[in-house]
Coordinates of C-alpha atoms in Angstrom, one line a residue:
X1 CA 4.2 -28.4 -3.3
X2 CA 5.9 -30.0 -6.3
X3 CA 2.0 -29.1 -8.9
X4 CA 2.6 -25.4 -7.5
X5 CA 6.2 -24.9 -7.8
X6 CA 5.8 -26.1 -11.9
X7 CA 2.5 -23.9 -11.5
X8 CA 4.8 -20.8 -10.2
X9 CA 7.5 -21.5 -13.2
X10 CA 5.0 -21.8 -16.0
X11 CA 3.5 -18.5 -15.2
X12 CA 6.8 -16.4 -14.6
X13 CA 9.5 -18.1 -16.3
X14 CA 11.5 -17.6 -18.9
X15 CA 10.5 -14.2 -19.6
X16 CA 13.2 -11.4 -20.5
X17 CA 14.5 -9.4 -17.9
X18 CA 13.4 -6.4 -19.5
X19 CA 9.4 -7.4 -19.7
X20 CA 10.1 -7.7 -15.7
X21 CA 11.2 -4.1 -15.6
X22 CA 8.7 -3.1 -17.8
X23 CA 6.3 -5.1 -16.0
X24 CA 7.4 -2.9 -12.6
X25 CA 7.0 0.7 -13.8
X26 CA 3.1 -0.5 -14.9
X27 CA 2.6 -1.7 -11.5
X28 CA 3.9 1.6 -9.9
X29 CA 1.7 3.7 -12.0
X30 CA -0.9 1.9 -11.1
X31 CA -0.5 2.1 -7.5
X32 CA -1.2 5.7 -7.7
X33 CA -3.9 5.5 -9.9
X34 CA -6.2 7.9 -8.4
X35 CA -7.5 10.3 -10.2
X36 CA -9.2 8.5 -13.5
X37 CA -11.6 6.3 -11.3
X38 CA -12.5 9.2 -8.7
X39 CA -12.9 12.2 -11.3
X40 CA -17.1 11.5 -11.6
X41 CA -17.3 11.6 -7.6
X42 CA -14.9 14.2 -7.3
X43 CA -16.8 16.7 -10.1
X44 CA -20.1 15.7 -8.5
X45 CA -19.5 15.8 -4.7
X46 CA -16.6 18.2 -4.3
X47 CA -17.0 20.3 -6.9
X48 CA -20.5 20.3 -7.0
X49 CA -21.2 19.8 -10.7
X50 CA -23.9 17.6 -12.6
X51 CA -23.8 14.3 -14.0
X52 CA -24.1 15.2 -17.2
X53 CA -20.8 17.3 -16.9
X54 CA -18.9 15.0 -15.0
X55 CA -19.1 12.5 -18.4
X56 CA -18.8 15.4 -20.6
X57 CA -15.6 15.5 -18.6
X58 CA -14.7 12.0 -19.2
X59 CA -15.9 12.1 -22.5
X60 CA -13.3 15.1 -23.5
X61 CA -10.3 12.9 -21.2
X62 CA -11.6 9.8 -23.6
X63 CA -10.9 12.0 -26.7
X64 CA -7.7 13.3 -25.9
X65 CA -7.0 9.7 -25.4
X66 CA -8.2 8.9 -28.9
X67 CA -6.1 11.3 -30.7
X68 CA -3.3 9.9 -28.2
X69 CA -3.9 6.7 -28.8
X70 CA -2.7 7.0 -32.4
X71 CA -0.3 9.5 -32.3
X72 CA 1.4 7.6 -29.6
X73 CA 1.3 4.0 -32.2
X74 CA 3.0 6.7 -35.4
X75 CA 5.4 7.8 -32.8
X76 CA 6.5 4.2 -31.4
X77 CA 6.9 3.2 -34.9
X78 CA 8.5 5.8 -36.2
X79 CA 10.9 7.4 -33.5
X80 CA 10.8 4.5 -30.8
X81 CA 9.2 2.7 -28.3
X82 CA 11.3 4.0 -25.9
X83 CA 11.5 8.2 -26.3
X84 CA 7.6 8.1 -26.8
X85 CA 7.2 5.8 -23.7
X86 CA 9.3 8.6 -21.7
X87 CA 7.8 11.7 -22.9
X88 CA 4.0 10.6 -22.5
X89 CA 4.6 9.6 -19.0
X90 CA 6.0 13.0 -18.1
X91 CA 3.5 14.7 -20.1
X92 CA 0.6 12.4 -18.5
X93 CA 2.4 13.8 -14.5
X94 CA 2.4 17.5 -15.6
X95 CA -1.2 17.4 -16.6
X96 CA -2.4 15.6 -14.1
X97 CA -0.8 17.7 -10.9
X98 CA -2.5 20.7 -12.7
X99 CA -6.3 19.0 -13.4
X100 CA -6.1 18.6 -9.2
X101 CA -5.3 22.8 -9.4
X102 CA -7.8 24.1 -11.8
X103 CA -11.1 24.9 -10.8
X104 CA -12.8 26.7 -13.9
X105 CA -15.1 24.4 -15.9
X106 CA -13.3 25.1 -19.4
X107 CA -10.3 24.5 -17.6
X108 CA -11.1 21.3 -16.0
X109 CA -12.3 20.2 -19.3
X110 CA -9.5 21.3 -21.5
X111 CA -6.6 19.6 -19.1
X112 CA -9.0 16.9 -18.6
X113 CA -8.5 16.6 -22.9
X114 CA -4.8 16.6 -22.6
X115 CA -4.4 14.4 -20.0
X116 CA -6.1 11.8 -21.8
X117 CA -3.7 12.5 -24.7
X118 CA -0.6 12.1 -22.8
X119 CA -1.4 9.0 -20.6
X120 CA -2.6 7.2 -23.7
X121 CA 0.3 8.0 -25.5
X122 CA 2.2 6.0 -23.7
X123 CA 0.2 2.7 -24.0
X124 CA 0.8 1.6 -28.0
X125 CA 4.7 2.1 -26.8
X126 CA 4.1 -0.5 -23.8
X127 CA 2.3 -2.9 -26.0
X128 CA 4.6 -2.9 -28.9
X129 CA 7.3 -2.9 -26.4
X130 CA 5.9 -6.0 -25.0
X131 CA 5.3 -7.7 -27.9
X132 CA 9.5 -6.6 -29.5
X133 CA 10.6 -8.5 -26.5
X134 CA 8.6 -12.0 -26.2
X135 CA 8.1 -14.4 -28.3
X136 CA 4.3 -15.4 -29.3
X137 CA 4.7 -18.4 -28.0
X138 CA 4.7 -16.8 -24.8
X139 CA 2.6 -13.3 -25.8
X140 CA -0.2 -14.4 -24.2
X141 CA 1.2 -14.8 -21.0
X142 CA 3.1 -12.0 -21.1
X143 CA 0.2 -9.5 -21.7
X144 CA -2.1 -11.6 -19.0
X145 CA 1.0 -11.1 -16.4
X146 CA 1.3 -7.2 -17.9
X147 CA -2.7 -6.7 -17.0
X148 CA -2.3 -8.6 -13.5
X149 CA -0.1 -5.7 -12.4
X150 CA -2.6 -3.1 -13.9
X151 CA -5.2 -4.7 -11.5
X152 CA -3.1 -5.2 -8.5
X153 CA -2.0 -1.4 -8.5
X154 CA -5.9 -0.5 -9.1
X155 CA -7.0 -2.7 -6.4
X156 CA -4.5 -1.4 -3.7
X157 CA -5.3 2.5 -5.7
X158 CA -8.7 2.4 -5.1
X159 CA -9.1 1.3 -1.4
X160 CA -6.1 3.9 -0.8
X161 CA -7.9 6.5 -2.5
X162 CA -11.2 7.1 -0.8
X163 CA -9.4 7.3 2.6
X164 CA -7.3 9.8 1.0
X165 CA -9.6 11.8 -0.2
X166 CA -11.4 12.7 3.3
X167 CA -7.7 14.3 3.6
X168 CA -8.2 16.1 0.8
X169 CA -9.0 15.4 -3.4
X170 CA -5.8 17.5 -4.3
X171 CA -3.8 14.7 -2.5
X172 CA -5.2 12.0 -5.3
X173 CA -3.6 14.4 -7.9
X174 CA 0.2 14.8 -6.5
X175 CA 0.1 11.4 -5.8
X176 CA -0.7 9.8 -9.4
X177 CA 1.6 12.5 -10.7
X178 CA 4.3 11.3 -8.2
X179 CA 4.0 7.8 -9.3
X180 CA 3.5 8.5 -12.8
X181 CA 7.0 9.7 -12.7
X182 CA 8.6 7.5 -10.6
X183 CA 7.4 4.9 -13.2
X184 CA 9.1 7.2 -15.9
X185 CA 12.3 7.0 -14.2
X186 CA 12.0 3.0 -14.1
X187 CA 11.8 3.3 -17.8
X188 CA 14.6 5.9 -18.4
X189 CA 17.0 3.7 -16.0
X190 CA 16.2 0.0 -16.9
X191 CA 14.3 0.1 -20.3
X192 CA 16.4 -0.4 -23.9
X193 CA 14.8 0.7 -27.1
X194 CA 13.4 -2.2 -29.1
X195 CA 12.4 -1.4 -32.3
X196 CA 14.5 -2.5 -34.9
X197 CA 15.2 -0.9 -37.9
X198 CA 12.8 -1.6 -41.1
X199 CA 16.4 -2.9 -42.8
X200 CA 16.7 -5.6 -40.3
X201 CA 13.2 -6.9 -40.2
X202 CA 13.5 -7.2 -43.9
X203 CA 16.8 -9.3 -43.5
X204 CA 14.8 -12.0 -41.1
X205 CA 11.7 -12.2 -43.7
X206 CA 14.7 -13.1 -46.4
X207 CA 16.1 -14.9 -43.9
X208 CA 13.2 -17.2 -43.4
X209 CA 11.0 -17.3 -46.8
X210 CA 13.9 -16.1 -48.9
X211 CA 15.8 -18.4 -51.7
X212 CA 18.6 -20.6 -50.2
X213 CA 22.4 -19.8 -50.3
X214 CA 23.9 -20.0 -53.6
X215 CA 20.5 -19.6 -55.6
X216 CA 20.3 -17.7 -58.6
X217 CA 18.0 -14.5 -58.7
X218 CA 17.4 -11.0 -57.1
X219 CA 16.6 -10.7 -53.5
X220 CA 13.5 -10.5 -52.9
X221 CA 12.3 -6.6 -52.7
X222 CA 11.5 -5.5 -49.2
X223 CA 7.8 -4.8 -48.6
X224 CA 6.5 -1.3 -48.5
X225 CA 5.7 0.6 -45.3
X226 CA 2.9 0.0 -43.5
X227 CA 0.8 3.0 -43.1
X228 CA -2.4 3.5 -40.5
X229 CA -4.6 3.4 -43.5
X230 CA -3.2 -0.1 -44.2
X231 CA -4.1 -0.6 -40.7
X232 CA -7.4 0.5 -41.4
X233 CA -8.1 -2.0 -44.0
X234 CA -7.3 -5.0 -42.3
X235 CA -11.1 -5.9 -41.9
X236 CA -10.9 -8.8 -38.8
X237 CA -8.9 -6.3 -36.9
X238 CA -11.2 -3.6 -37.4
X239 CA -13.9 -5.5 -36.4
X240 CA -12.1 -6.6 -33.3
X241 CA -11.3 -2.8 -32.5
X242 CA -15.0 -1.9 -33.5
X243 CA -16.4 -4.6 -30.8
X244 CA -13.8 -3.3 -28.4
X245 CA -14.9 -0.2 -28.9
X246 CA -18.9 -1.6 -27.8
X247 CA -17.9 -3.6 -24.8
X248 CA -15.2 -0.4 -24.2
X249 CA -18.3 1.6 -23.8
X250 CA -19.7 -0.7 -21.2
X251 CA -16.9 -1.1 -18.9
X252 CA -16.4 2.7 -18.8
X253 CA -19.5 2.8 -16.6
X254 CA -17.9 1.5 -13.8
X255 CA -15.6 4.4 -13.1
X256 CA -18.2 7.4 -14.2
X257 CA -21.8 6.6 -14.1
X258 CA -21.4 3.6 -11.3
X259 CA -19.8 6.4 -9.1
X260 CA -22.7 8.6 -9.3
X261 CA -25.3 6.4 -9.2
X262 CA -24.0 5.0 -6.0
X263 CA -23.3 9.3 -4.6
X264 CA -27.2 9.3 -5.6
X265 CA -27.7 6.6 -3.0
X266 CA -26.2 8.3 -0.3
X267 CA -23.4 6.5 -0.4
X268 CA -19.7 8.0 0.3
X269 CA -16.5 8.1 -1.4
X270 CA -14.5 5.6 0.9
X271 CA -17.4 3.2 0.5
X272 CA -17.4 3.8 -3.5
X273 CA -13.4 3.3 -3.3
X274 CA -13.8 -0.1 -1.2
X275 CA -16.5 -1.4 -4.1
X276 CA -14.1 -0.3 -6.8
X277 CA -11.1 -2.1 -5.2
X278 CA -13.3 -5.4 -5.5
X279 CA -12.4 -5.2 -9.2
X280 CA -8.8 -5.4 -9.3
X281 CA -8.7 -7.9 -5.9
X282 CA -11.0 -10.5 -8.1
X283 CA -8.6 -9.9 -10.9
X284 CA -5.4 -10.1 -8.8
X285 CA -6.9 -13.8 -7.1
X286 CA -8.7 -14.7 -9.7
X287 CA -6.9 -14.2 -13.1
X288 CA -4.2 -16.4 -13.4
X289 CA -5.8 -19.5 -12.6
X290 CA -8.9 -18.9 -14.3
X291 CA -6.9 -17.9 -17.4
X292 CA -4.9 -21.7 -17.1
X293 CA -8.3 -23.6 -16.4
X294 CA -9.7 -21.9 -20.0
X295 CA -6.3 -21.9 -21.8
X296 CA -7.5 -24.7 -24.1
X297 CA -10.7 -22.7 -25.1
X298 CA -11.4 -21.1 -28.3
X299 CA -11.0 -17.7 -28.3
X300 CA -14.0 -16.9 -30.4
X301 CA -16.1 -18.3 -26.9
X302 CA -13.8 -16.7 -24.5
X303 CA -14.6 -13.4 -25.8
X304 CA -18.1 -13.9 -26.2
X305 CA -18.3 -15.7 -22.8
X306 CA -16.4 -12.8 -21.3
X307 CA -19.0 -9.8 -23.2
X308 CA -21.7 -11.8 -21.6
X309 CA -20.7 -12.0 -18.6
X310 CA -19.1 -8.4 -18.1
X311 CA -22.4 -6.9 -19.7
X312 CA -24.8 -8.9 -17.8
X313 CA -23.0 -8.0 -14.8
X314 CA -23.4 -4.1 -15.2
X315 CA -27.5 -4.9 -15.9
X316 CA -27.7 -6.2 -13.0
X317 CA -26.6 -3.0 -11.0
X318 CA -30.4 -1.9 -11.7
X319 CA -31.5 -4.1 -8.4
X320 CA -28.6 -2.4 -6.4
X321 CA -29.0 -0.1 -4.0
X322 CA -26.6 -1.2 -1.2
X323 CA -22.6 -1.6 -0.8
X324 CA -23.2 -5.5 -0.7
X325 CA -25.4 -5.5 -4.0
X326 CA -22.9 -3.2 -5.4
X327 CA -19.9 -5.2 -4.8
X328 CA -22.0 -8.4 -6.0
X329 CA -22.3 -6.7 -9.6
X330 CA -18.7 -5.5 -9.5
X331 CA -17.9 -9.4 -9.2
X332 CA -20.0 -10.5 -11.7
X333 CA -18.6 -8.1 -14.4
X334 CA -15.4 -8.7 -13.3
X335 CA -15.3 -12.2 -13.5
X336 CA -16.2 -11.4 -17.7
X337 CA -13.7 -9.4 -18.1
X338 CA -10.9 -11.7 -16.7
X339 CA -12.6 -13.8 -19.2
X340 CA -12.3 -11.5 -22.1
X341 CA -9.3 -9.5 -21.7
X342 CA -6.2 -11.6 -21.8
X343 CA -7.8 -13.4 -25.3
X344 CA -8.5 -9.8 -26.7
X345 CA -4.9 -8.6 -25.7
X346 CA -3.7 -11.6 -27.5
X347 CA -5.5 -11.4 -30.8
X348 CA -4.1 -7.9 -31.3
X349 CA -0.7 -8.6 -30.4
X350 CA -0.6 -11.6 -32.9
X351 CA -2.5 -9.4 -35.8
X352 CA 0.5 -6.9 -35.6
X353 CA 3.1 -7.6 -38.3
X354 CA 6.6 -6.8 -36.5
X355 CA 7.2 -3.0 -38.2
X356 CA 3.3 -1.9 -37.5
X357 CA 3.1 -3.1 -33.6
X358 CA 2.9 0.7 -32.7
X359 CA 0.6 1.2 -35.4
X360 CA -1.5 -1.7 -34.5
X361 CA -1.9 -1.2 -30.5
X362 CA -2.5 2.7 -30.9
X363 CA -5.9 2.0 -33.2
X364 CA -6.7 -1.1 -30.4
X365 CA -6.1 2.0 -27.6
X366 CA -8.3 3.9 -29.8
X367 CA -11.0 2.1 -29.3
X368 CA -10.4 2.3 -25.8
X369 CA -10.2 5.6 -26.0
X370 CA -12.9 6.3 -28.2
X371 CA -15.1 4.4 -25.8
X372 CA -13.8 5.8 -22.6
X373 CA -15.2 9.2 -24.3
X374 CA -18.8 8.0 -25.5
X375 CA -19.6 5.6 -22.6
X376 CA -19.3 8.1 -19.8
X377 CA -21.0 10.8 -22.2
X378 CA -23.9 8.4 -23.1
X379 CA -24.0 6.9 -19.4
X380 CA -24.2 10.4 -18.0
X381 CA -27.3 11.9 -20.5
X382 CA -28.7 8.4 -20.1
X383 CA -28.5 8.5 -16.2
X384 CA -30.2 12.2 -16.3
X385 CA -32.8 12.0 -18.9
X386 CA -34.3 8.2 -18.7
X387 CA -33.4 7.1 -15.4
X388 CA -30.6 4.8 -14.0
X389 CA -32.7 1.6 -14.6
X390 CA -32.2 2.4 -18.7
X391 CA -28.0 2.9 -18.1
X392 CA -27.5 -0.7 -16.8
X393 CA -30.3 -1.9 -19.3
X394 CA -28.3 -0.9 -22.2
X395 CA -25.1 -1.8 -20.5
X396 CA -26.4 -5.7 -21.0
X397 CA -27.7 -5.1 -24.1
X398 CA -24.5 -3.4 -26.1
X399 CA -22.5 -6.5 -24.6
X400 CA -24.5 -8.5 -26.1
X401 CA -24.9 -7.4 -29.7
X402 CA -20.6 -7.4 -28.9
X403 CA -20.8 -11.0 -27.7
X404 CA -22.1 -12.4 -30.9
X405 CA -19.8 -9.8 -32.8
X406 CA -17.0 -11.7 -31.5
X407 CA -18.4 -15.0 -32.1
X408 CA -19.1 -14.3 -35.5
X409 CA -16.1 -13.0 -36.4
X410 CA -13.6 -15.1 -34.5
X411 CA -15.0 -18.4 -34.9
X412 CA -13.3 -19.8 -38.2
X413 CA -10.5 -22.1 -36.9
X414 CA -7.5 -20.0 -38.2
X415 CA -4.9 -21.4 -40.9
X416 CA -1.0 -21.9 -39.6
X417 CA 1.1 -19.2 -40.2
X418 CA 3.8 -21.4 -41.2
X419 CA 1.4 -23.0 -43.8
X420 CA 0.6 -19.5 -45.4
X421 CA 4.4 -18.6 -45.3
X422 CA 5.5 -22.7 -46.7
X423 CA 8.4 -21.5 -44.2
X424 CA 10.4 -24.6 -43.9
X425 CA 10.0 -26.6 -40.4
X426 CA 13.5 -24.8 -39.3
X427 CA 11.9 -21.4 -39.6
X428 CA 10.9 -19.4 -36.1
X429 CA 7.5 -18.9 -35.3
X430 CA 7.4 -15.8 -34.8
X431 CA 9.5 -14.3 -37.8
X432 CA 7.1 -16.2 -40.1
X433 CA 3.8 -15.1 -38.4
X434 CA 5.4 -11.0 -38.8
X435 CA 6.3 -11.6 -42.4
X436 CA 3.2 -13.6 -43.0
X437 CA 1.1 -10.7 -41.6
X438 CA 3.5 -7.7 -43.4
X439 CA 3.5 -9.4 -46.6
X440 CA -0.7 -9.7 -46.3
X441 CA -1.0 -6.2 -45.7
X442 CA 1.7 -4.8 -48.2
X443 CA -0.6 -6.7 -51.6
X444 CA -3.5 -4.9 -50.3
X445 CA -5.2 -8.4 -49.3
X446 CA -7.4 -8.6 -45.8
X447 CA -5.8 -10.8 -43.8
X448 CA -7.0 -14.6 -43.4
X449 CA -5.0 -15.9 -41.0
X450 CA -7.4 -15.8 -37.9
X451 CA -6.8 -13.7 -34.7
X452 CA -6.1 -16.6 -32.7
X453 CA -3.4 -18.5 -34.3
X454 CA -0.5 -17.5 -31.9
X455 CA -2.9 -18.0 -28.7
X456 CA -3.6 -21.2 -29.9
X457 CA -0.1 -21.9 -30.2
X458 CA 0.7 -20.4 -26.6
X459 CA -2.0 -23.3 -25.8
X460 CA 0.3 -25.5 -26.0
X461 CA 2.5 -24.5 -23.3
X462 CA 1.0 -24.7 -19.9
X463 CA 1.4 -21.1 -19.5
X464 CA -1.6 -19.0 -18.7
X465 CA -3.8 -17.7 -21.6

């Protein structure tokens, strides 16, 4: 009783009370998250229309999410986590209570387009938000507790769903845009903006790096403004947003292409719905204490581990046929991506220099994005035009060219922050990994601290990872 009470503590404590708040408005939006992971089913069976144009569907939501995606990093940057947190979650109800209304193609496309655009908004400003509030110390946990809630809501979503839908598809739409703004209203009542001014960052680099009292001299200039084409430059990050973007492309098959391939089976939407709820219920038991058991792993073989696994997983749906085989390959995959996903959240968190967080989590949502609009396309014209045995071949294949992407790129054991900064031993963490990373970007240099610097730190703790 005593092993699981510490257990309990280490993975919940000592978090700030606004990460819990934060951490409920996720979870309620996830609970009604209907319509994303039904739209392939509902556009084939209800309405009647082709594979091809159920992903062209999911490919236009994916773009809207792209552009999204870095409008909604600019905007957490540069007016607040908070406002742009608020207005893409009311944005992301209003479009989704209409895409359940519409019924012309061109319609369902184009509100398909900005419904990507708002929900995606909203996630650099979560992320940053996230990563404002907790130190990296504790990031890693943080993000892995964040991704838990995700998965719960899914799970529960996604048994709830296809029983709702024999009542009727236009139910799953009112009921995501219902939750999506009850989770707004979480965030207008509990949530405090926490981006700080460029002025103040600036003071804590001084603070930390800068000459001691009483010192003769200047003070040290602040560094320039990040800008997204800084972002851009940083080559490790790019690559780590250009292999997301591969193994992105994968997992997007399992809410478009998966859904079809199992209608194309005879199978029904309540039986899809109970397959898809084995995702997030492996997640939900499995996460946490899979995470502890491989905390003290490099990161380099988590993620490669985790692309393996996850990719190998969708081949495998090509001997499927029945619910049970299905489910089998949904716990396979899933079991990689528990694997991969708290170490890639990490990495990108601990990239970030403090000013650029919005910045930095709206090009890693691009890639999400990016991929959530090619995967379905390419899964769907794949599915139609060589045969469902060449999607799930790929699917294995793309993972692992992205396996030994990660690998590659992530192996180098990373040098301390602290040693880059020769901040004294007093310094925080934290404040010297930002300035470390700001000060990198601002000479124009790639950055060589590696990715997994601050998880390696949160190794340490016996928090999850």
């Amino acid at each position: 009783m005593g092993a699981a009470s510490r257990a309990v503590r280490e993975t919940v404590g000592g978090l700030p009370r606004q990460f819990w708040w934060l951490w409920t408005s996720t979870l309620i939006n996830r609970l009604g998250g209907f319509v994303v992971t039904f739209l392939a089913l509902y556009l084939t069976v209800q309405r009647g229309y082709s594979a091809s144009y159920a992903g062209l569907v999911a490919a236009l939501y994916g773009l809207g999410g792209a552009g999204g995606a870095v409008l909604g990093g600019v905007l957490a940057d540069r007016l607040g986590r908070r406002s742009t947190l608020l207005v893409a979650q009311l944005g992301s109800a209003l479009a989704t209570a209409v895409l359940g209304l519409v019924t012309q193609p061109l319609a369902i496309a184009g509100v398909a387009t900005v419904l990507g655009l708002a929900s995606n908004a909203s996630r650099p400003a979560l992320q940053a938000m996230i990563a404002d509030l907790v130190p990296a110390k504790d990031r890693v946990r943080a993000f892995s507790l964040n991704y838990w809630a995700i998965n719960i809501g899914f799970g529960v979503s996604a048994a709830a769903a296809g029983f709702i839908a024999s009542a009727g598809y236009l139910w799953l739409f009112l009921g995501d845009a219902f939750t999506t703004v009850l989770c707004a209203v979480v965030v207008f009542a509990k949530a405090k903006e926490t981006l700080q001014p460029a002025v103040t960052a600036v003071t804590e680099a001084t603070t930390a790096t800068g000459p001691a009292a009483g010192e003769a001299g200047d003070a040290p200039a602040a560094p320039r403004a990040i800008r997204l084409v800084d972002v851009v430059r940083d080559q490790r990050f790019m690559g780590v947003v250009g292999l997301t973007f591969l193994l992105g492309s994968v997992m997007q098959q399992g809410s478009s292409t998966l859904a079809v391939d199992m209608g194309a089976h005879g199978l029904s939407a309540r039986q899809f719905g109970l397959v898809a709820a084995i995702n997030g219920l492996v997640i939900v038991v499995l996460q946490i204490p899979l995470t502890r058991m491989l905390r003290s792993r490099p990161t380099a073989g988590l993620l490669a581990a985790g692309s393996l696994l996850l990719s190998w997983g969708f081949g495998l749906t090509v001997f499927a046929g029945t619910v049970g085989l299905y489910a089998l390959t949904v716990v396979v995959w899933t079991l990689g991506e528990i694997v991969h996903a708290p170490a890639s959240m990490s990495v990108v968190a601990d990239l970030a220099p403090a000013t650029a967080r919005g910045r930095y989590q709206g090009m890693y949502t691009l890639s999400w994005s990016a991929a959530a609009f090619a995967g379905p396309l390419a899964g769907g014209l794949v599915y139609d035009h060589l045969g469902r045995d060449a999607v799930w071949a790929c699917c294995a294949l793309v993972g692992t060219v992205a396996a030994a992407g990660y690998y590659a790129l992530l192996r180098v054991r990373p040098v301390p922050a602290a040693a880059l900064m020769g901040a004294g031993a007093g310094a925080e963490a934290n404040t010297g990994a930002d300035t470390a990373a700001e000060a990198d970007i601002a000479a124009g240099a790639g950055r060589t601290a590696d990715a997994t610097a601050a998880p390696d730190d949160a190794r340490q703790e016996p928090a999850i990872g």
